[in-house]
Coordinates of C-alpha atoms in Angstrom, one line a residue:
L1 CA -4.5 -29.8 -23.4
P2 CA -2.0 -30.7 -26.4
I3 CA -0.1 -33.0 -24.0
Q4 CA 1.1 -36.6 -24.4
P5 CA 3.8 -38.8 -22.8
V6 CA 7.1 -39.0 -24.6
L7 CA 7.8 -42.4 -26.0
N8 CA 11.0 -44.4 -26.8
P9 CA 11.3 -45.5 -30.4
D10 CA 9.7 -48.8 -29.5
G11 CA 6.6 -47.2 -28.1
T12 CA 7.3 -47.4 -24.6
E13 CA 7.4 -44.6 -22.2
L14 CA 10.6 -42.8 -22.0
H15 CA 12.0 -42.9 -18.4
I16 CA 15.0 -41.0 -16.8
K17 CA 16.7 -42.6 -13.8
L18 CA 17.9 -40.3 -11.1
Y19 CA 20.4 -41.3 -8.2
V20 CA 18.8 -39.7 -5.0
S21 CA 20.1 -40.7 -1.6
N22 CA 20.4 -44.6 -1.7
R23 CA 17.8 -45.1 -4.2
I24 CA 16.9 -44.6 -7.7
I25 CA 13.9 -42.5 -8.8
K26 CA 12.4 -43.0 -12.2
V27 CA 10.8 -39.9 -14.0
R28 CA 8.6 -40.1 -16.9
V29 CA 8.1 -37.2 -19.4
W30 CA 5.0 -35.4 -20.8
Q31 CA 5.4 -33.1 -23.9
Y32 CA 3.2 -30.0 -24.2
K33 CA 3.1 -28.4 -27.6
E34 CA 2.4 -24.8 -28.4
G35 CA 2.9 -24.2 -32.1
S36 CA 6.4 -25.2 -32.9
V37 CA 7.6 -25.0 -29.3
S38 CA 7.8 -27.9 -26.9
V39 CA 7.6 -27.7 -23.1
Y40 CA 8.6 -31.0 -21.2
L41 CA 7.0 -31.8 -17.9
L42 CA 8.9 -34.2 -15.4
D43 CA 6.5 -36.6 -13.5
T44 CA 7.6 -39.1 -10.7
D45 CA 4.3 -40.8 -10.5
V46 CA 5.7 -44.0 -11.9
P47 CA 4.6 -47.5 -10.7
D48 CA 8.1 -48.7 -10.0
N49 CA 8.9 -45.8 -7.7
Q50 CA 8.3 -45.8 -3.8
D51 CA 5.0 -44.4 -2.7
L52 CA 6.6 -41.1 -1.4
D53 CA 8.7 -40.6 -4.6
R54 CA 5.5 -40.9 -6.7
R55 CA 4.1 -37.9 -4.8
L56 CA 7.2 -35.8 -5.4
T57 CA 5.8 -33.9 -8.4
L58 CA 2.2 -33.8 -7.1
S59 CA 2.2 -30.2 -6.0
L60 CA 4.2 -27.0 -6.4
Y61 CA 6.2 -25.7 -3.4
P62 CA 5.5 -28.3 -0.8
T63 CA 5.8 -27.1 2.7
H64 CA 8.2 -30.1 3.6
N65 CA 11.7 -28.7 3.0
E66 CA 13.2 -32.2 2.1
W67 CA 10.5 -32.6 -0.5
R68 CA 11.3 -29.3 -2.1
I69 CA 15.0 -30.1 -2.6
Q70 CA 14.1 -33.6 -4.2
Q71 CA 11.8 -31.7 -6.5
E72 CA 14.8 -29.5 -7.4
I73 CA 17.1 -32.4 -8.0
V74 CA 14.4 -34.0 -10.4
L75 CA 14.1 -30.6 -12.1
G76 CA 17.8 -29.9 -12.5
L77 CA 19.5 -33.3 -13.0
G78 CA 16.4 -34.8 -14.8
G79 CA 16.0 -31.8 -17.1
V80 CA 19.4 -32.1 -18.5
K81 CA 19.2 -36.0 -18.7
L82 CA 16.0 -35.5 -20.7
L83 CA 17.7 -33.1 -23.1
N84 CA 20.5 -35.6 -23.7
R85 CA 18.1 -38.5 -24.3
L86 CA 16.2 -36.2 -26.7
G87 CA 19.5 -35.4 -28.6
V88 CA 19.3 -31.8 -27.7
V89 CA 22.6 -30.1 -27.1
P90 CA 22.3 -26.5 -25.9
S91 CA 24.9 -23.9 -26.7
V92 CA 23.8 -21.9 -23.6
Y93 CA 21.8 -23.2 -20.6
H94 CA 19.5 -20.6 -19.0
L95 CA 18.7 -21.3 -15.3
N96 CA 15.3 -19.5 -14.5
E97 CA 15.5 -18.9 -10.7
G98 CA 17.8 -21.0 -8.4
H99 CA 15.2 -23.8 -8.4
S100 CA 17.0 -25.5 -11.4
A101 CA 20.5 -24.9 -10.3
F102 CA 21.5 -28.7 -9.9
A103 CA 21.4 -28.8 -13.6
I104 CA 25.0 -27.6 -13.6
L105 CA 26.1 -31.0 -12.1
E106 CA 24.5 -33.1 -14.9
I107 CA 25.7 -30.6 -17.5
A108 CA 29.2 -31.3 -16.2
H109 CA 28.4 -35.1 -16.2
Q110 CA 27.4 -35.1 -19.8
H111 CA 30.7 -33.5 -20.8
M112 CA 32.5 -35.9 -18.6
K113 CA 30.8 -38.8 -20.5
H114 CA 30.9 -37.6 -24.0
N115 CA 34.1 -35.6 -24.1
A116 CA 36.2 -37.6 -21.7
M117 CA 36.7 -34.7 -19.4
A118 CA 37.8 -34.8 -15.9
F119 CA 35.2 -33.3 -13.4
P120 CA 37.1 -29.9 -12.8
E121 CA 37.3 -29.3 -16.3
A122 CA 33.7 -30.5 -17.2
L123 CA 32.3 -28.3 -14.3
A124 CA 34.3 -25.3 -15.7
Y125 CA 33.0 -25.9 -19.3
A126 CA 29.4 -26.2 -17.9
C127 CA 29.7 -22.9 -15.9
D128 CA 30.9 -21.2 -18.9
H129 CA 27.9 -22.1 -20.9
T130 CA 25.2 -21.2 -18.3
V131 CA 23.4 -18.1 -17.4
F132 CA 21.1 -17.4 -14.6
T133 CA 18.2 -15.1 -13.8
N134 CA 17.2 -14.3 -10.3
H135 CA 13.6 -13.0 -9.9
T136 CA 13.3 -12.0 -6.3
L137 CA 15.4 -11.0 -3.2
I138 CA 12.5 -12.1 -0.8
P139 CA 14.1 -14.9 1.3
S140 CA 11.1 -17.3 0.7
G141 CA 11.9 -17.2 -3.0
N142 CA 15.5 -18.2 -2.5
D143 CA 15.6 -21.7 -1.4
V144 CA 17.9 -22.7 1.5
F145 CA 18.5 -26.3 2.9
N146 CA 20.7 -27.9 5.5
S147 CA 24.0 -28.8 4.1
D148 CA 23.9 -32.2 5.5
V149 CA 20.5 -32.9 3.7
V150 CA 22.3 -32.0 0.5
R151 CA 25.1 -34.2 1.3
R152 CA 22.8 -37.2 2.1
L153 CA 20.6 -36.7 -1.0
L154 CA 23.4 -36.1 -3.5
G155 CA 26.1 -38.3 -1.9
E156 CA 25.2 -41.3 -4.0
Y157 CA 24.9 -39.4 -7.2
A158 CA 28.3 -37.8 -6.8
E159 CA 30.0 -41.1 -5.9
H160 CA 28.3 -42.7 -9.0
L161 CA 29.9 -39.9 -11.2
G162 CA 33.2 -39.7 -9.4
F163 CA 33.2 -36.2 -8.2
P164 CA 33.5 -34.6 -4.8
V165 CA 30.1 -33.8 -3.2
E166 CA 31.9 -31.3 -0.8
Q167 CA 32.8 -29.1 -3.8
I168 CA 29.2 -28.8 -4.7
I169 CA 28.2 -28.0 -1.1
G170 CA 31.0 -25.5 -1.1
M171 CA 29.5 -23.7 -4.1
G172 CA 26.2 -23.4 -2.6
A173 CA 27.4 -22.5 1.0
V174 CA 25.9 -19.4 2.7
P175 CA 28.6 -17.1 3.7
N176 CA 29.6 -17.4 7.3
Q177 CA 26.8 -20.3 7.7
P178 CA 28.4 -23.3 6.3
E179 CA 25.6 -25.5 7.7
F180 CA 23.3 -24.0 5.1
F181 CA 23.2 -24.6 1.5
S182 CA 21.6 -21.9 -0.9
M183 CA 20.3 -22.8 -4.3
T184 CA 20.7 -19.1 -5.4
H185 CA 24.4 -19.1 -4.3
L186 CA 24.9 -22.3 -6.3
A187 CA 23.3 -20.8 -9.3
L188 CA 25.3 -17.6 -9.0
K189 CA 28.6 -19.5 -8.7
A190 CA 27.6 -21.8 -11.6
S191 CA 26.8 -19.3 -14.1
K192 CA 28.9 -17.1 -16.5
L193 CA 26.5 -14.3 -16.6
V194 CA 23.6 -13.4 -14.3
S195 CA 20.6 -11.1 -14.9
A196 CA 18.0 -9.3 -12.7
V197 CA 14.5 -8.5 -13.7
S198 CA 14.7 -4.7 -13.5
K199 CA 17.3 -2.1 -13.0
T200 CA 16.1 -1.4 -9.4
H201 CA 16.3 -5.2 -8.7
A202 CA 19.9 -5.2 -10.0
Q203 CA 20.7 -2.3 -7.6
F204 CA 19.4 -4.0 -4.6
A205 CA 20.8 -7.3 -5.3
R206 CA 24.3 -5.8 -5.2
V207 CA 23.5 -5.3 -1.5
T208 CA 22.3 -8.8 -1.0
W209 CA 25.1 -10.4 -3.0
P210 CA 28.1 -8.1 -3.2
D211 CA 30.1 -10.4 -5.1
A212 CA 27.7 -10.8 -7.9
V213 CA 27.0 -8.6 -10.9
L214 CA 23.6 -8.7 -12.2
T215 CA 22.8 -7.4 -15.7
P216 CA 19.4 -5.8 -15.6
I217 CA 16.8 -7.2 -18.2
T218 CA 13.5 -5.9 -17.1
N219 CA 10.6 -8.5 -17.5
G220 CA 8.0 -8.1 -20.1
V221 CA 4.5 -9.5 -20.9
Y222 CA 3.2 -11.5 -23.8
V223 CA 1.2 -8.5 -25.2
P224 CA -0.9 -10.6 -27.7
Y225 CA -2.4 -12.7 -24.7
W226 CA -2.9 -9.8 -22.2
Q227 CA -4.0 -7.0 -24.5
G228 CA -7.6 -7.1 -25.6
A229 CA -8.3 -7.6 -29.2
L230 CA -10.0 -4.2 -29.5
W231 CA -6.9 -2.4 -28.3
Q232 CA -4.5 -4.1 -30.6
G233 CA -5.4 -1.9 -33.5
V234 CA -5.5 1.2 -31.4
S235 CA -2.1 0.3 -30.0
D236 CA -0.5 -0.2 -33.4
E237 CA -1.8 3.2 -34.8
L238 CA -0.7 4.9 -31.8
S239 CA 2.8 3.5 -32.2
R240 CA 3.0 4.7 -35.7
G241 CA 2.0 8.4 -34.6
L242 CA -1.4 8.2 -36.0
E243 CA -4.4 10.0 -34.1
V244 CA -7.1 8.0 -32.4
E245 CA -10.1 10.0 -31.3
D246 CA -10.9 10.3 -27.6
A247 CA -14.3 8.8 -28.2
E248 CA -12.9 5.7 -29.6
V249 CA -10.3 5.2 -26.9
W250 CA -13.1 5.6 -24.2
R251 CA -15.6 3.5 -26.1
I252 CA -13.3 0.4 -26.2
H253 CA -12.3 0.9 -22.4
M254 CA -16.0 1.2 -21.4
Q255 CA -16.8 -2.0 -23.3
Y256 CA -14.1 -4.0 -21.4
K257 CA -15.2 -2.4 -18.2
A258 CA -18.8 -3.5 -18.8
E259 CA -17.6 -7.0 -19.6
L260 CA -15.6 -7.1 -16.2
F261 CA -18.6 -5.8 -14.2
E262 CA -20.9 -8.4 -15.7
Y263 CA -18.3 -11.1 -14.7
I264 CA -18.2 -9.7 -11.2
R265 CA -22.0 -9.6 -10.9
K266 CA -22.2 -13.3 -12.1
I267 CA -19.5 -14.5 -9.5
T268 CA -20.2 -12.3 -6.5
G269 CA -23.7 -11.0 -7.0
R270 CA -22.4 -7.5 -6.7
V271 CA -23.3 -4.7 -9.1
L272 CA -20.7 -2.2 -9.8
H273 CA -21.4 1.0 -11.8
E274 CA -19.7 1.5 -15.1
R275 CA -19.3 5.4 -14.8
V276 CA -17.7 5.2 -11.3
L277 CA -14.0 5.4 -11.0
T278 CA -12.8 1.7 -10.4
L279 CA -9.4 0.9 -8.9
T280 CA -8.1 -2.6 -8.8
W281 CA -5.5 -4.2 -6.5
A282 CA -5.0 -7.9 -7.7
R283 CA -1.9 -10.2 -7.6
R284 CA -0.3 -12.8 -5.3
I285 CA -1.0 -11.9 -1.7
A286 CA 2.2 -11.3 0.3
A287 CA 3.2 -9.1 3.1
Y288 CA 5.6 -6.9 1.1
K289 CA 2.8 -6.2 -1.4
Q290 CA 1.0 -4.5 1.4
P291 CA -2.7 -5.3 0.4
L292 CA -3.8 -3.9 3.7
L293 CA -2.5 -0.5 3.1
L294 CA -5.6 0.6 1.3
F295 CA -7.5 0.2 4.8
S296 CA -5.0 2.0 6.8
D297 CA -7.5 4.8 7.6
I298 CA -11.0 3.3 7.3
A299 CA -12.7 6.5 8.1
R300 CA -10.9 8.5 5.3
L301 CA -11.4 5.5 2.9
K302 CA -15.2 5.6 3.5
S303 CA -15.4 9.3 3.0
I304 CA -13.7 9.0 -0.4
V305 CA -15.4 5.9 -1.8
A306 CA -18.8 7.0 -0.6
N307 CA -18.6 10.5 -2.0
S308 CA -22.0 10.8 -3.8
A309 CA -20.7 13.3 -6.3
Q310 CA -17.5 11.5 -7.3
P311 CA -17.7 8.0 -6.0
V312 CA -15.0 5.3 -6.1
Q313 CA -15.2 1.5 -6.5
I314 CA -12.3 -0.9 -5.4
V315 CA -11.7 -4.3 -6.8
L316 CA -9.5 -6.8 -4.9
A317 CA -8.4 -10.2 -5.9
G318 CA -5.4 -12.4 -5.2
K319 CA -4.1 -15.9 -3.7
A320 CA -1.7 -16.5 -1.1
H321 CA 1.2 -19.0 -1.5
P322 CA 0.1 -22.4 0.1
A323 CA 2.7 -22.2 2.7
D324 CA 2.2 -18.5 3.7
S325 CA -0.1 -18.5 6.6
A326 CA 0.4 -14.8 7.1
A327 CA -0.9 -14.1 3.6
K328 CA -3.8 -16.3 4.1
G329 CA -4.5 -14.3 7.1
M330 CA -4.5 -11.1 5.1
I331 CA -7.3 -12.3 2.9
T332 CA -9.3 -13.2 6.0
E333 CA -8.6 -9.6 7.4
L334 CA -9.6 -8.0 4.1
L335 CA -12.9 -9.8 4.0
H336 CA -13.5 -8.9 7.7
L337 CA -12.8 -5.3 7.1
I338 CA -15.0 -4.9 4.1
Q339 CA -18.0 -6.5 6.2
E340 CA -17.2 -4.9 9.5
H341 CA -17.1 -1.3 8.2
G342 CA -19.9 -1.5 5.8
L343 CA -17.7 -1.2 2.7
G344 CA -19.5 -3.7 0.7
E345 CA -21.2 -1.3 -1.6
H346 CA -17.9 0.2 -2.6
V347 CA -15.3 -2.6 -2.3
V348 CA -15.5 -6.1 -3.6
F349 CA -13.2 -9.2 -3.4
V350 CA -13.2 -11.4 -6.4
P351 CA -12.6 -15.1 -5.5
N352 CA -10.5 -17.7 -7.3
Y353 CA -8.0 -15.5 -8.8
N354 CA -6.3 -17.1 -11.9
L355 CA -5.1 -16.2 -15.3
A356 CA -8.6 -16.0 -16.7
V357 CA -9.8 -13.7 -13.9
A358 CA -6.6 -11.6 -14.1
R359 CA -7.3 -11.0 -18.0
K360 CA -10.7 -9.7 -17.2
L361 CA -9.4 -7.4 -14.4
V362 CA -6.5 -6.0 -16.3
A363 CA -8.8 -5.3 -19.4
G364 CA -11.7 -3.5 -17.5
S365 CA -10.0 -1.6 -14.7
D366 CA -9.6 2.2 -14.9
V367 CA -6.6 2.3 -12.4
W368 CA -4.1 -0.5 -11.4
L369 CA -3.0 -0.3 -7.8
N370 CA 0.6 -1.4 -6.7
T371 CA 1.7 -0.9 -3.1
P372 CA 5.0 -2.9 -2.5
I373 CA 7.6 -2.0 0.1
K374 CA 10.2 -0.1 -1.9
G375 CA 13.1 -2.4 -3.0
Q376 CA 11.0 -5.6 -2.5
E377 CA 9.1 -5.8 -5.8
A378 CA 11.9 -7.1 -8.0
C379 CA 9.8 -6.2 -11.1
G380 CA 6.1 -6.7 -11.0
T381 CA 4.2 -7.5 -14.3
S382 CA 0.5 -7.1 -13.4
G383 CA 0.6 -3.3 -14.0
M384 CA 2.2 -4.0 -17.4
K385 CA -0.7 -6.3 -18.2
S386 CA -3.3 -3.4 -17.2
A387 CA -1.2 -0.7 -18.9
V388 CA -1.3 -2.5 -22.5
N389 CA -5.1 -2.2 -22.0
G390 CA -4.8 1.6 -21.1
G391 CA -5.1 1.1 -17.4
L392 CA -3.4 3.9 -15.4
Q393 CA -0.7 3.0 -12.8
F394 CA -1.3 4.1 -9.3
A395 CA 1.8 2.8 -7.5
I396 CA 4.7 2.9 -5.1
S397 CA 7.4 3.2 -7.7
D398 CA 9.6 0.0 -7.7
G399 CA 10.7 -2.6 -10.1
W400 CA 9.5 -1.8 -13.6
T401 CA 7.6 1.5 -12.6
D402 CA 11.1 2.9 -11.6
E403 CA 11.8 2.9 -15.4
I404 CA 8.9 5.0 -16.5
D405 CA 7.8 8.5 -16.0
L406 CA 5.1 7.4 -13.5
P407 CA 3.4 10.8 -13.1
K408 CA 2.9 11.0 -16.8
L409 CA 1.5 7.5 -17.0
G410 CA -0.6 7.6 -13.8
F411 CA 0.2 8.5 -10.1
S412 CA 3.3 7.9 -7.9
I413 CA 2.6 7.1 -4.2
S414 CA 5.4 8.0 -1.9
P415 CA 7.3 5.1 -0.3
I416 CA 7.3 7.1 3.0
D417 CA 4.1 7.3 4.7
S418 CA 2.5 5.5 1.8
A419 CA -1.0 5.3 3.2
T420 CA -1.3 9.0 3.6
S421 CA 0.2 9.6 0.2
F422 CA -2.3 7.1 -1.3
Y423 CA -5.3 8.8 0.3
N424 CA -4.0 12.3 -0.6
L425 CA -3.4 11.3 -4.2
L426 CA -6.7 9.4 -4.5
E427 CA -8.6 12.4 -3.2
Q428 CA -6.8 15.4 -4.7
S429 CA -5.4 13.9 -8.1
V430 CA -7.0 10.5 -9.2
V431 CA -10.6 11.3 -8.4
P432 CA -10.7 14.9 -9.8
L433 CA -8.8 14.0 -13.0
Y434 CA -11.2 11.0 -13.8
Y435 CA -14.4 13.1 -13.2
Q436 CA -13.1 16.2 -15.2
T437 CA -15.1 15.7 -18.3
T438 CA -16.1 17.5 -21.6
S439 CA -19.6 18.4 -22.5
E440 CA -19.6 14.9 -24.4
G441 CA -18.7 13.2 -21.0
L442 CA -15.1 12.3 -22.0
P443 CA -12.3 12.7 -19.5
E444 CA -9.8 14.3 -21.9
A445 CA -6.7 14.5 -19.6
W446 CA -7.5 11.0 -18.4
I447 CA -7.7 9.6 -22.0
S448 CA -4.4 11.5 -22.9
R449 CA -2.6 9.4 -20.1
M450 CA -4.1 6.3 -21.5
R451 CA -2.8 6.9 -24.9
E452 CA 0.7 7.6 -23.4
T453 CA 0.4 4.4 -21.3
L454 CA -0.6 2.3 -24.3
I455 CA 2.4 3.6 -26.4
V456 CA 5.1 3.3 -23.8
V457 CA 4.3 -0.1 -22.3
T458 CA 3.4 -1.9 -25.3
R459 CA 6.7 -0.7 -26.8
D460 CA 9.0 -1.1 -24.0
F461 CA 7.7 -3.8 -21.6
S462 CA 6.8 -6.6 -23.9
S463 CA 8.3 -10.2 -23.6
T464 CA 9.5 -9.7 -27.3
R465 CA 11.9 -6.9 -26.1
M466 CA 12.8 -9.0 -23.0
V467 CA 13.8 -12.1 -25.0
K468 CA 15.8 -9.9 -27.5
Q469 CA 17.8 -8.5 -24.6
Y470 CA 18.4 -12.2 -23.3
I471 CA 19.8 -12.9 -26.5
E472 CA 21.9 -9.9 -26.9
R473 CA 23.1 -9.5 -23.3
L474 CA 23.4 -13.2 -22.1
Y475 CA 23.6 -15.7 -24.9
V476 CA 25.6 -14.0 -27.6
P477 CA 28.5 -13.1 -25.2
I478 CA 28.7 -16.7 -24.2
L479 CA 28.5 -17.9 -27.9
N480 CA 31.2 -15.3 -28.8
D481 CA 33.4 -16.6 -25.9
K482 CA 32.9 -20.1 -27.2
N483 CA 34.0 -19.2 -30.6

C-alpha cells in the first residue's frame, strides 16, 4: 500500500504525546495517499510506551470497554494534535460518529494556546466550528462508559490544560443516569450542526434524542468503485435519456453473473446456474438485520427454491462484529439450517466476506435482499451498490429505500409479518416477473426495472451528491456564521 511513516524535518518519526490517566502515551503517525488525498493513521505501537499501550491500536472495537475509550482518546485528542503539528487549521471539523468526540477538547486547547482564550471561550469557539454525523441508533454503535473511568483517564489531561473535567463529564452525561458517559451525547453537545444518514434515520433520532435536530443527508456510494466497468457507459447513456437495448442490458448482467458464479464455484465448490433467479443477502450480520427471516418457514422456502419450472437460488454472505456472540451464533444457525434441511443445492453461504467479495456479489446478483427491523437500518448502502449494477431491490423499506419508489425499482416487503410477506412476494411477484420472457429469452418487464434502478440510484445515491450536501447543509452555514 502507498503508506509510510510521517517524519519530522530532521528525518525522525513524528510522535504525538497524549496525557492519559497518570501517564504519557506516544503516538506515531502513518500517511496513506490516494491521489491528492492523505489519510493519517494513528499508531501506539511505539517502543517507549508500556506494553498494554503499545497494543491499544492493535485491533478495531476491542471487547474491553476501557481499551475502547482509550482508543477514542487517541483518535480525538491525537487527531487534532496531529493536524496542529502538520500546520493544518480546519475551518470546520467533522466528527464522523461519536468515536471521535474527544476532539472537541483538543480543538479548544489549540485555541487556548494560540489565541490566548480562556477555556469557556475556547470551548464555545470549538463547538461553533464542529459538525457531527450519527450513523446508527443501535446502542452498540453509540459508546457509553462509566463516568468515573472518563474522570480518571482524562483528569490528568484536564489538569494539564487547566479546564474542569466535570464540565466534560456533564456534556456527555446520560440523562437521568449521571454515572454513565455517552460519546454520542458529547458529540451532540459539542457540535453546531448534526446530520443523520437518511430521512427516516432523522425521524427516529428525534425519539432517541428529543433535544437534538438532525439534518438528513442520506449516505451515498462511490459509484466508480462499486459499478462494474461495463455498466458505466450504459448508466451514462440512460442518464442522458438515450435508449439502451434490452439485449445489451441483459448481456452485461449475465456476464457479471457468470463471473460471480465462477468465483463461488472456486471458493465453495458449488455450481450455480446462470439462468436461475438468484437472490443475495450479504452484509454485516446483526440481529436487527434479521438474516434468519428467510428461513422462517422451511417447508415453504423449499417448495419455492426447488420448483423445477421456476427455481430460485439464494446466496448468503456476511461477518459478525467480533464482540457480537449472538451474530456469530446466527452464522452457525444459517449453516446448520442449510445442511439439516437439504437446501445445499439451492442456498450457498460464501465465506470470508470483505470488499472484494462484496464487489462480485453486487455485480452479479439478480436481486438484493434487505430485511431490517423497521426503523433500525439508519441507511444501509449495500443495496445501493447492487442497484448501480442493475440489481433489483427486495427489501423491508427503511433507511435509503424509504426515499425511492421501491415497488418501481423492485419489491417492498411489509414490516409487519415480514416472513409471510417475503414468501408471498417471492412466489407471486419476483419469480413470475423474472421468468416472464420474450421469444428471445429476455425478461422485458424485469429489464425495465433494471433500467429505472440504474438511473435513479446512480443519480441520487452517489457519494458525490452526499459530499455536496455536506458542504451545502453543514459546512457553508458554519463558514457564513464565522464571517
